[in-house]
N, CA, C and O atoms as a GROMACS GRO file, in nm:
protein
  420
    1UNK      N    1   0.085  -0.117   0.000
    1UNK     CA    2   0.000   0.000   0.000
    1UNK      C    3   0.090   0.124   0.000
    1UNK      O    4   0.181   0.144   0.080
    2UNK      N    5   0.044   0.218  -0.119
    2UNK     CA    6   0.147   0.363  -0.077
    2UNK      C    7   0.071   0.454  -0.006
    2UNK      O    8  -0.051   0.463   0.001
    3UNK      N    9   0.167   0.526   0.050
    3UNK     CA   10   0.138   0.614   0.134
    3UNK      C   11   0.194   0.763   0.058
    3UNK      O   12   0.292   0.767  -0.016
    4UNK      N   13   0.123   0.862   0.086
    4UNK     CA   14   0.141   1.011   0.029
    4UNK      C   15   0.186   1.050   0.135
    4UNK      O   16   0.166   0.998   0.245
    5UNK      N   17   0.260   1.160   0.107
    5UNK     CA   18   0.292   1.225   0.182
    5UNK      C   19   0.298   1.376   0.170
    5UNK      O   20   0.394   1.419   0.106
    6UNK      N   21   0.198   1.478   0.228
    6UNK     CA   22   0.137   1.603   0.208
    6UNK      C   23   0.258   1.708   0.298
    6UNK      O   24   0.296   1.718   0.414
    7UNK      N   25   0.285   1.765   0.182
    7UNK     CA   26   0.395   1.867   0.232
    7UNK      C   27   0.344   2.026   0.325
    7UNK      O   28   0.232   2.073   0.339
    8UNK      N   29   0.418   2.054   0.353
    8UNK     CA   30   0.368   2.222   0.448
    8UNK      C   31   0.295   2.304   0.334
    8UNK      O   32   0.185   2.360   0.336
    9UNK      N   33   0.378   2.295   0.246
    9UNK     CA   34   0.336   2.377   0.115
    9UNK      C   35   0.179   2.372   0.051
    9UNK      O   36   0.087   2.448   0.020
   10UNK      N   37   0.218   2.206   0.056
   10UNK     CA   38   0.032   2.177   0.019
   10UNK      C   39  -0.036   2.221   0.133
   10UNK      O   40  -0.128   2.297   0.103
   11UNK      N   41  -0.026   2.206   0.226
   11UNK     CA   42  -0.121   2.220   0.351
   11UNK      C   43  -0.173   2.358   0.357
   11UNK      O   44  -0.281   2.387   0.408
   12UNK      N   45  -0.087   2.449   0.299
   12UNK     CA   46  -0.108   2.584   0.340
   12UNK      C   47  -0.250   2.671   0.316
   12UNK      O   48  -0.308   2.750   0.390
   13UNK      N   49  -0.271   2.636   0.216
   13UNK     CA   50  -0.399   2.675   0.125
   13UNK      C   51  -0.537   2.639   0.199
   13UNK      O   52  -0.635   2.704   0.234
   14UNK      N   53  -0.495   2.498   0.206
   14UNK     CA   54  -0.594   2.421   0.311
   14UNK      C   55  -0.603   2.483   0.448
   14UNK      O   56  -0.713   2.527   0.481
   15UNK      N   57  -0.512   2.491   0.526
   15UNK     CA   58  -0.524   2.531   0.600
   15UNK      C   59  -0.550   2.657   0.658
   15UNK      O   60  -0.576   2.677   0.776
   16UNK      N   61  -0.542   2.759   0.549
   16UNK     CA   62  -0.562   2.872   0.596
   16UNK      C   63  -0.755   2.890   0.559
   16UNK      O   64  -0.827   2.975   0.610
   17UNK      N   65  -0.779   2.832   0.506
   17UNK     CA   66  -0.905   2.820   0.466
   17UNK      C   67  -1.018   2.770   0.616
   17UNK      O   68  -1.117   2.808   0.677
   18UNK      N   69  -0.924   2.671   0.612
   18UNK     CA   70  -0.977   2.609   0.793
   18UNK      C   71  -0.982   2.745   0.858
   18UNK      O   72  -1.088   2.807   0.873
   19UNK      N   73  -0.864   2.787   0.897
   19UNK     CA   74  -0.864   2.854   0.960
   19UNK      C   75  -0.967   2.980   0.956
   19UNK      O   76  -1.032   3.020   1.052
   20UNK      N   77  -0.969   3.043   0.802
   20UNK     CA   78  -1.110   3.119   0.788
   20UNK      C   79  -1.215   3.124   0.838
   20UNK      O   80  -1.270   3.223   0.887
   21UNK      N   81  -1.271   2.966   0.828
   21UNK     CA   82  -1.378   2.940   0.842
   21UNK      C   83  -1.408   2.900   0.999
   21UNK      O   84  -1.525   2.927   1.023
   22UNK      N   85  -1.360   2.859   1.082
   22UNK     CA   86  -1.344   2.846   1.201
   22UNK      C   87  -1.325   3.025   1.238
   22UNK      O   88  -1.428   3.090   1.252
   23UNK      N   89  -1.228   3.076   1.249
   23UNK     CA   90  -1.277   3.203   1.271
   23UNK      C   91  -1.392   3.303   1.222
   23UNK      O   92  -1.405   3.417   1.267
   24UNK      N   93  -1.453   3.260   1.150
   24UNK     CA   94  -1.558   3.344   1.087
   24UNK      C   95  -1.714   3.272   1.172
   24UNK      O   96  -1.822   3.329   1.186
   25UNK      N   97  -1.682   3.150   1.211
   25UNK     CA   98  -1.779   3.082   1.333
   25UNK      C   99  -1.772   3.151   1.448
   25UNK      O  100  -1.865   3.215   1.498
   26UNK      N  101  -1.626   3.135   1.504
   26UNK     CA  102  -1.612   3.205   1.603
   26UNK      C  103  -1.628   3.340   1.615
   26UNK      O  104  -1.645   3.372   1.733
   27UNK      N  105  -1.631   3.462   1.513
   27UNK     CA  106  -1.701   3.573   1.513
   27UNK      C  107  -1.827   3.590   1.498
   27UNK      O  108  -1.872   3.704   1.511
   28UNK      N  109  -1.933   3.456   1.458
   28UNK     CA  110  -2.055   3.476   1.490
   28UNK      C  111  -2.090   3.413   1.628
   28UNK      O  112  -2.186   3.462   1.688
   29UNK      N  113  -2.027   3.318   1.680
   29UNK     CA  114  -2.032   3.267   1.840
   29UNK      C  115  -2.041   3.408   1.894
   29UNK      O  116  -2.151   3.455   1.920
   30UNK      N  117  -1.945   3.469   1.909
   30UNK     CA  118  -1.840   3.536   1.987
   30UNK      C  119  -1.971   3.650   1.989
   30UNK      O  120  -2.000   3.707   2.094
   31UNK      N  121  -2.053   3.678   1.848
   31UNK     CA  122  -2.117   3.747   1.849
   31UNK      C  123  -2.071   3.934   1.805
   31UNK      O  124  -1.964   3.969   1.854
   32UNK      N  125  -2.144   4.041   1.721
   32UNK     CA  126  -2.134   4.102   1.661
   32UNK      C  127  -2.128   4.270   1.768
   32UNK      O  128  -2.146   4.249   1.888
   33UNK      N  129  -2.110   4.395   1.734
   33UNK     CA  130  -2.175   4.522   1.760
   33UNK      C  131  -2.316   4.535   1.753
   33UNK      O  132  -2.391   4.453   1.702
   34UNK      N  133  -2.352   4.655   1.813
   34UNK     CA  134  -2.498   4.701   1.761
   34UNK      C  135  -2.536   4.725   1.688
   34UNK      O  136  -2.658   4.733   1.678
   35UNK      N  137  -2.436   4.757   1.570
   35UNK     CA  138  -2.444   4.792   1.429
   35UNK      C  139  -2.558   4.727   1.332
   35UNK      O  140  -2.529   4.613   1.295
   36UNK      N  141  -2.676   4.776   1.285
   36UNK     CA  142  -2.768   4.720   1.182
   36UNK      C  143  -2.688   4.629   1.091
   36UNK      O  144  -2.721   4.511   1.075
   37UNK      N  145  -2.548   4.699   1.014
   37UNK     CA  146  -2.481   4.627   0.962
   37UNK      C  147  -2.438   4.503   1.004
   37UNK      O  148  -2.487   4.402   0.955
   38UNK      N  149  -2.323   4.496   1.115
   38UNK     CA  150  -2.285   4.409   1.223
   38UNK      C  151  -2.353   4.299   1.191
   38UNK      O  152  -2.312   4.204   1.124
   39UNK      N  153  -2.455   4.313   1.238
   39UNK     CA  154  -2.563   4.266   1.322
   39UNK      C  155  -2.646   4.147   1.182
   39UNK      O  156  -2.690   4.034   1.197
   40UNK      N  157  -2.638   4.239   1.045
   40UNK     CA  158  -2.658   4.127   0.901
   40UNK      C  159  -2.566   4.062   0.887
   40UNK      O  160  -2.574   3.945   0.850
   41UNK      N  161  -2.418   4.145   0.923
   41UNK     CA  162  -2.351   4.043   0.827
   41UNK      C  163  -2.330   3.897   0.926
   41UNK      O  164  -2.276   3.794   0.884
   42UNK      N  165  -2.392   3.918   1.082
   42UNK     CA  166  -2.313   3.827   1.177
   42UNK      C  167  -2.436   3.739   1.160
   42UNK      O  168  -2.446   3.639   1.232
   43UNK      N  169  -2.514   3.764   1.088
   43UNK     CA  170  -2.653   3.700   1.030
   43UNK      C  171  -2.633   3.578   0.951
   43UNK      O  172  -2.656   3.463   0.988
   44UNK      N  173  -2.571   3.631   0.793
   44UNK     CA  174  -2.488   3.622   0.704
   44UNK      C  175  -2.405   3.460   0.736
   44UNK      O  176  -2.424   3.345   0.694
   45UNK      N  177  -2.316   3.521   0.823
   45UNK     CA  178  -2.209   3.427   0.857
   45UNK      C  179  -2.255   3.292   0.933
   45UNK      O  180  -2.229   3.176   0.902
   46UNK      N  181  -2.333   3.343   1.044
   46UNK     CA  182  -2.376   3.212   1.091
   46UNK      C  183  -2.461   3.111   1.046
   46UNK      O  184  -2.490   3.010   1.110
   47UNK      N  185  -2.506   3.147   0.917
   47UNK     CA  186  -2.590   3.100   0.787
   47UNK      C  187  -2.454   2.972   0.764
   47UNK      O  188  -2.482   2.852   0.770
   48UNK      N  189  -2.315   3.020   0.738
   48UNK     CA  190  -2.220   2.890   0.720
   48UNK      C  191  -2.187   2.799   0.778
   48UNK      O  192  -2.074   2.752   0.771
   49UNK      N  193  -2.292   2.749   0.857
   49UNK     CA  194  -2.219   2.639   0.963
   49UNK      C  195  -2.234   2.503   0.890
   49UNK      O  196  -2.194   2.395   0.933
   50UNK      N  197  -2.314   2.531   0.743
   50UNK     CA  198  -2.347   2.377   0.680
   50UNK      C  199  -2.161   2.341   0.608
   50UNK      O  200  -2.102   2.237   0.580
   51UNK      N  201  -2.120   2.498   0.601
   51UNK     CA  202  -1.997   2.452   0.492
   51UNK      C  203  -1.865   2.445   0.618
   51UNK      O  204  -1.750   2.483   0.596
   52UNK      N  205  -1.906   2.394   0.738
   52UNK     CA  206  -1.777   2.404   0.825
   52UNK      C  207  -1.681   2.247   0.792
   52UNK      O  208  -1.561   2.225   0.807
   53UNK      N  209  -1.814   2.143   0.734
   53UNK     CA  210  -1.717   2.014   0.698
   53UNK      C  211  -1.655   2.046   0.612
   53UNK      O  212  -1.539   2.007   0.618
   54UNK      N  213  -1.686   2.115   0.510
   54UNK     CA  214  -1.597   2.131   0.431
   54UNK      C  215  -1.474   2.215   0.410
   54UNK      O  216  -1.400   2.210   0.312
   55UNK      N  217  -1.466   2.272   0.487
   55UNK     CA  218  -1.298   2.366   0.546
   55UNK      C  219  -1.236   2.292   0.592
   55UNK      O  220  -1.127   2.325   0.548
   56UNK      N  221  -1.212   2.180   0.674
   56UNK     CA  222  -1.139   2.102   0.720
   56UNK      C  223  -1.098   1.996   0.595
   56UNK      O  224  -1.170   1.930   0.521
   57UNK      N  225  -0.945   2.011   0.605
   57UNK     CA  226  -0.853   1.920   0.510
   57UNK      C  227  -0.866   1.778   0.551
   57UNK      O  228  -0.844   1.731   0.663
   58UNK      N  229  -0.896   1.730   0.468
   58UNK     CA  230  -0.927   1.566   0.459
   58UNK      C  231  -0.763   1.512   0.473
   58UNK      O  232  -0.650   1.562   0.471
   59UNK      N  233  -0.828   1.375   0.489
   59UNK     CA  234  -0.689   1.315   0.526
   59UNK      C  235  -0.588   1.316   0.427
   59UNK      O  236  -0.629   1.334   0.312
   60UNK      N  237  -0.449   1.298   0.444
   60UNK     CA  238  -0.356   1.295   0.310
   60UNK      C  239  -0.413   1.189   0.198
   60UNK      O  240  -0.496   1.099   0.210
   61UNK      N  241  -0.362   1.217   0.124
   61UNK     CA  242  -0.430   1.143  -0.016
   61UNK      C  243  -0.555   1.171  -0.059
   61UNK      O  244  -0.583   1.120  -0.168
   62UNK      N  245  -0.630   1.229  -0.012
   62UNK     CA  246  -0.824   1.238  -0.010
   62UNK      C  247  -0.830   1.334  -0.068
   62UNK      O  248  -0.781   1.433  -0.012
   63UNK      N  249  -0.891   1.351  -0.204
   63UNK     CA  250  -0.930   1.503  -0.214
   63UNK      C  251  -1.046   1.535  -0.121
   63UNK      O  252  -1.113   1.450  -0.062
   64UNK      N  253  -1.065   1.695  -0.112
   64UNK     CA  254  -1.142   1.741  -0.036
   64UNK      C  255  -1.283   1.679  -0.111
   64UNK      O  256  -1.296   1.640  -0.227
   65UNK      N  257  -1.381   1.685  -0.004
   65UNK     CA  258  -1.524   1.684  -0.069
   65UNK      C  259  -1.573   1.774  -0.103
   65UNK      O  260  -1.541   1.875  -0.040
   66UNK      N  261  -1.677   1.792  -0.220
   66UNK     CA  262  -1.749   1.901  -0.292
   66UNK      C  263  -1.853   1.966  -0.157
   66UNK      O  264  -1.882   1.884  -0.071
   67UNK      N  265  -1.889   2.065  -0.146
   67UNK     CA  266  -1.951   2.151  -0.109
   67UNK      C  267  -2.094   2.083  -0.126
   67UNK      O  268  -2.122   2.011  -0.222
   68UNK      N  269  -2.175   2.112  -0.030
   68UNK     CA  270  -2.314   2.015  -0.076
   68UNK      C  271  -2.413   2.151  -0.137
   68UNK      O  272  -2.351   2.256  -0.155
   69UNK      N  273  -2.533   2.150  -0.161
   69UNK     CA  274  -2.586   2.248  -0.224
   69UNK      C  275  -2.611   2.344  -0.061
   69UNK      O  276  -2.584   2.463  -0.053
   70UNK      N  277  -2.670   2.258   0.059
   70UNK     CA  278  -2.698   2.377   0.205
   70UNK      C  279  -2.575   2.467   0.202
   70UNK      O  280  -2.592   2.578   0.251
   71UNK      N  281  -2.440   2.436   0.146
   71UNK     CA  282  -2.318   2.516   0.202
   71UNK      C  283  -2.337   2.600   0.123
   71UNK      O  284  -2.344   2.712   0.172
   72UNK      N  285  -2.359   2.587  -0.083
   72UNK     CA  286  -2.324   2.680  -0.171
   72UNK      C  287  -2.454   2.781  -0.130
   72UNK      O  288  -2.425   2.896  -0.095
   73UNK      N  289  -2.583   2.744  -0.133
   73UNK     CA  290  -2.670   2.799  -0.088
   73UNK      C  291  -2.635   2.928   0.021
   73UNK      O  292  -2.653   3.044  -0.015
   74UNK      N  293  -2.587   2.897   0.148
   74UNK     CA  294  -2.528   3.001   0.271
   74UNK      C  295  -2.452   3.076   0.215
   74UNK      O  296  -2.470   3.198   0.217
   75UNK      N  297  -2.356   3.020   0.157
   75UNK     CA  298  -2.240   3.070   0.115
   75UNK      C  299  -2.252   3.229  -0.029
   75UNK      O  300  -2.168   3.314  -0.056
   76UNK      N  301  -2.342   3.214  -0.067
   76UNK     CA  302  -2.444   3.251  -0.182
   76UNK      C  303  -2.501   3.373  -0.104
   76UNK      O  304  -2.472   3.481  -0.154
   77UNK      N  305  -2.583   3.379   0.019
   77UNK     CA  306  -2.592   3.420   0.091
   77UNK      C  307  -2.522   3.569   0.199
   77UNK      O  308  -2.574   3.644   0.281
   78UNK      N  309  -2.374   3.554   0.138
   78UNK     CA  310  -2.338   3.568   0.202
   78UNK      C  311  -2.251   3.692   0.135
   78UNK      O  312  -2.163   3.666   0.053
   79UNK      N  313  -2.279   3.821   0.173
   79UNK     CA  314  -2.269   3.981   0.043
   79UNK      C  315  -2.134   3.985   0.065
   79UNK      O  316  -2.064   3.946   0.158
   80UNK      N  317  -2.111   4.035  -0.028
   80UNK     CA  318  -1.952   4.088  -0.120
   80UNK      C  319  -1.867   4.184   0.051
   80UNK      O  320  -1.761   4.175   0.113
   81UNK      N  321  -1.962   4.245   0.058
   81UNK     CA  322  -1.950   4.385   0.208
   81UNK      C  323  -1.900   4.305   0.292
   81UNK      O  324  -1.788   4.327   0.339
   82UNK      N  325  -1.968   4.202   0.324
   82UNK     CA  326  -1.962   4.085   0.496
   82UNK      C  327  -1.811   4.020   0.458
   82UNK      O  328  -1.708   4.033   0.525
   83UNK      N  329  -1.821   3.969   0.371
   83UNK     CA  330  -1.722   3.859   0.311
   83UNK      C  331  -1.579   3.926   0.320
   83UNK      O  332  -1.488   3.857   0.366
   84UNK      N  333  -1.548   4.071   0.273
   84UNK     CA  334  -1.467   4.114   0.221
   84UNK      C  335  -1.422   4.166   0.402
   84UNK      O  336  -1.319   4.131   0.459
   85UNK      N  337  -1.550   4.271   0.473
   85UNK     CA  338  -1.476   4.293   0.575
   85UNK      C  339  -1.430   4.164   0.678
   85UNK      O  340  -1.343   4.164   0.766
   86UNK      N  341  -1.506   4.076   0.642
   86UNK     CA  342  -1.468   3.938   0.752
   86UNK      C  343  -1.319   3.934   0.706
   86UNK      O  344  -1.230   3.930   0.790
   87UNK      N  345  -1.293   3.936   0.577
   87UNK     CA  346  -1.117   3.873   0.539
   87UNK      C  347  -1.084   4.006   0.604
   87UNK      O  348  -1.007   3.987   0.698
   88UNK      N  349  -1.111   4.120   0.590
   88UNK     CA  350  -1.012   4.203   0.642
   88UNK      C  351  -0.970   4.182   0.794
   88UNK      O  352  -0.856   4.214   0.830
   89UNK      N  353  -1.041   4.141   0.862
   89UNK     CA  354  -1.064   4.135   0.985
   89UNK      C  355  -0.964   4.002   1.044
   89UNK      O  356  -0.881   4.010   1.135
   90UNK      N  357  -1.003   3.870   0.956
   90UNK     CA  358  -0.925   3.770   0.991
   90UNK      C  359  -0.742   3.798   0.928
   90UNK      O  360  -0.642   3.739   0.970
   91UNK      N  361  -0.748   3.919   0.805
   91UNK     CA  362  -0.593   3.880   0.792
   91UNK      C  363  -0.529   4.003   0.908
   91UNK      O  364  -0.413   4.028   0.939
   92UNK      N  365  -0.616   4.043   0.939
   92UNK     CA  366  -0.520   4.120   1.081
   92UNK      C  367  -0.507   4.046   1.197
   92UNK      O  368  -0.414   4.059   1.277
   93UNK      N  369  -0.557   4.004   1.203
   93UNK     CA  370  -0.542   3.927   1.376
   93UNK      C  371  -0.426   3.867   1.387
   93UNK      O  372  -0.360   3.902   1.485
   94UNK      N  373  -0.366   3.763   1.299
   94UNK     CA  374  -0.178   3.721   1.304
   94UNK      C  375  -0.115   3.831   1.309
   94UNK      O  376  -0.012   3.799   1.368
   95UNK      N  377  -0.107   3.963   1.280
   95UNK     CA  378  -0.006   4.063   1.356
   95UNK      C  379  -0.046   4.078   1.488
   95UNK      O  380   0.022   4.060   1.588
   96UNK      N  381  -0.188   4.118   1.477
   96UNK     CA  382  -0.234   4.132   1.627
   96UNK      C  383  -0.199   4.028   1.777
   96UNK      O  384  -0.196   4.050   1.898
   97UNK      N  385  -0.176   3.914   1.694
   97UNK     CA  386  -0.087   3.829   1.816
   97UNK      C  387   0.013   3.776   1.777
   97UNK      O  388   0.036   3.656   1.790
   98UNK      N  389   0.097   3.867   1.719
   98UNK     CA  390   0.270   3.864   1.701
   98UNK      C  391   0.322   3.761   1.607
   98UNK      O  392   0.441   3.736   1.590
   99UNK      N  393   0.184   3.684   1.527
   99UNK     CA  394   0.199   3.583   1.398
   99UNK      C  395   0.214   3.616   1.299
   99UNK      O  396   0.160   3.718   1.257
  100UNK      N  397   0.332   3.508   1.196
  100UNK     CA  398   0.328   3.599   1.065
  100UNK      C  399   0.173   3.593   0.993
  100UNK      O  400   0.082   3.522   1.035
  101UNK      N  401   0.164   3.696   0.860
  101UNK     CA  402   0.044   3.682   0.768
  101UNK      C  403   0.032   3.584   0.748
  101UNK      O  404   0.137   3.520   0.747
  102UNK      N  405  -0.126   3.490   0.711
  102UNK     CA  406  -0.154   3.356   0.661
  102UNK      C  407  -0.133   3.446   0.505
  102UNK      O  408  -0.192   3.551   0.481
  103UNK      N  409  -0.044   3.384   0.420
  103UNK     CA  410  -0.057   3.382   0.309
  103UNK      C  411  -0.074   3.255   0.203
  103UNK      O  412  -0.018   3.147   0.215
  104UNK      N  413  -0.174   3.296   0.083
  104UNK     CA  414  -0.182   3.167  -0.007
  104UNK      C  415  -0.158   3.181  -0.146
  104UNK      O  416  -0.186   3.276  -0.219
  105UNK      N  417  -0.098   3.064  -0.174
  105UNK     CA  418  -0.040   3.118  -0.336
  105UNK      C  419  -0.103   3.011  -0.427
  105UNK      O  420  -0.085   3.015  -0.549
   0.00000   0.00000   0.00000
């Protein structure tokens, strides 16, 4: 039987994606401002909890699984405004606790 073996490099992509999406849970857990805005987009977000299996990197060798239609659906859901300030939000926080940038190529 062979075995693969998944490098840092591959992982990265994957993983920063995890990581997205787990933080973008945890900012609707964690919960929003008073903001009308806030307050949709933290709407928005917690709409993604169908696509949280699918952020997590499958085992080595496995491709990931397709997205089911509940995830593309949320995800669809989910405005250009929310999406864009959520990334802004998650690529600051690694300076904010002395980590380098998640970057993906």
């Amino acid at each position: 039987m062979a075995t693969t073996t998944t490098t840092a490099a591959e992982l990265k992509p994957l993983a920063a994606l995890s990581l997205l999406l787990v933080l973008v849970l945890v900012l609707v857990l964690v919960g929003g401002g008073a903001d009308a805005q806030e307050a949709t987009c933290a709407g928005q977000l917690s709409g993604l909890a169908p696509c949280a299996h699918y952020s997590v990197p499958p085992p080595p060798g496995q491709a990931p699984p397709a997205p089911g239609p509940e995830c593309c659906s949320a995800l669809g859901a989910v405005s250009r405004d929310c999406a864009c300030g959520t990334f802004a939000i998650i690529n600051s926080l690694p300076a904010k606790c002395g980590l380098p940038r998640v970057t993906c190529q």
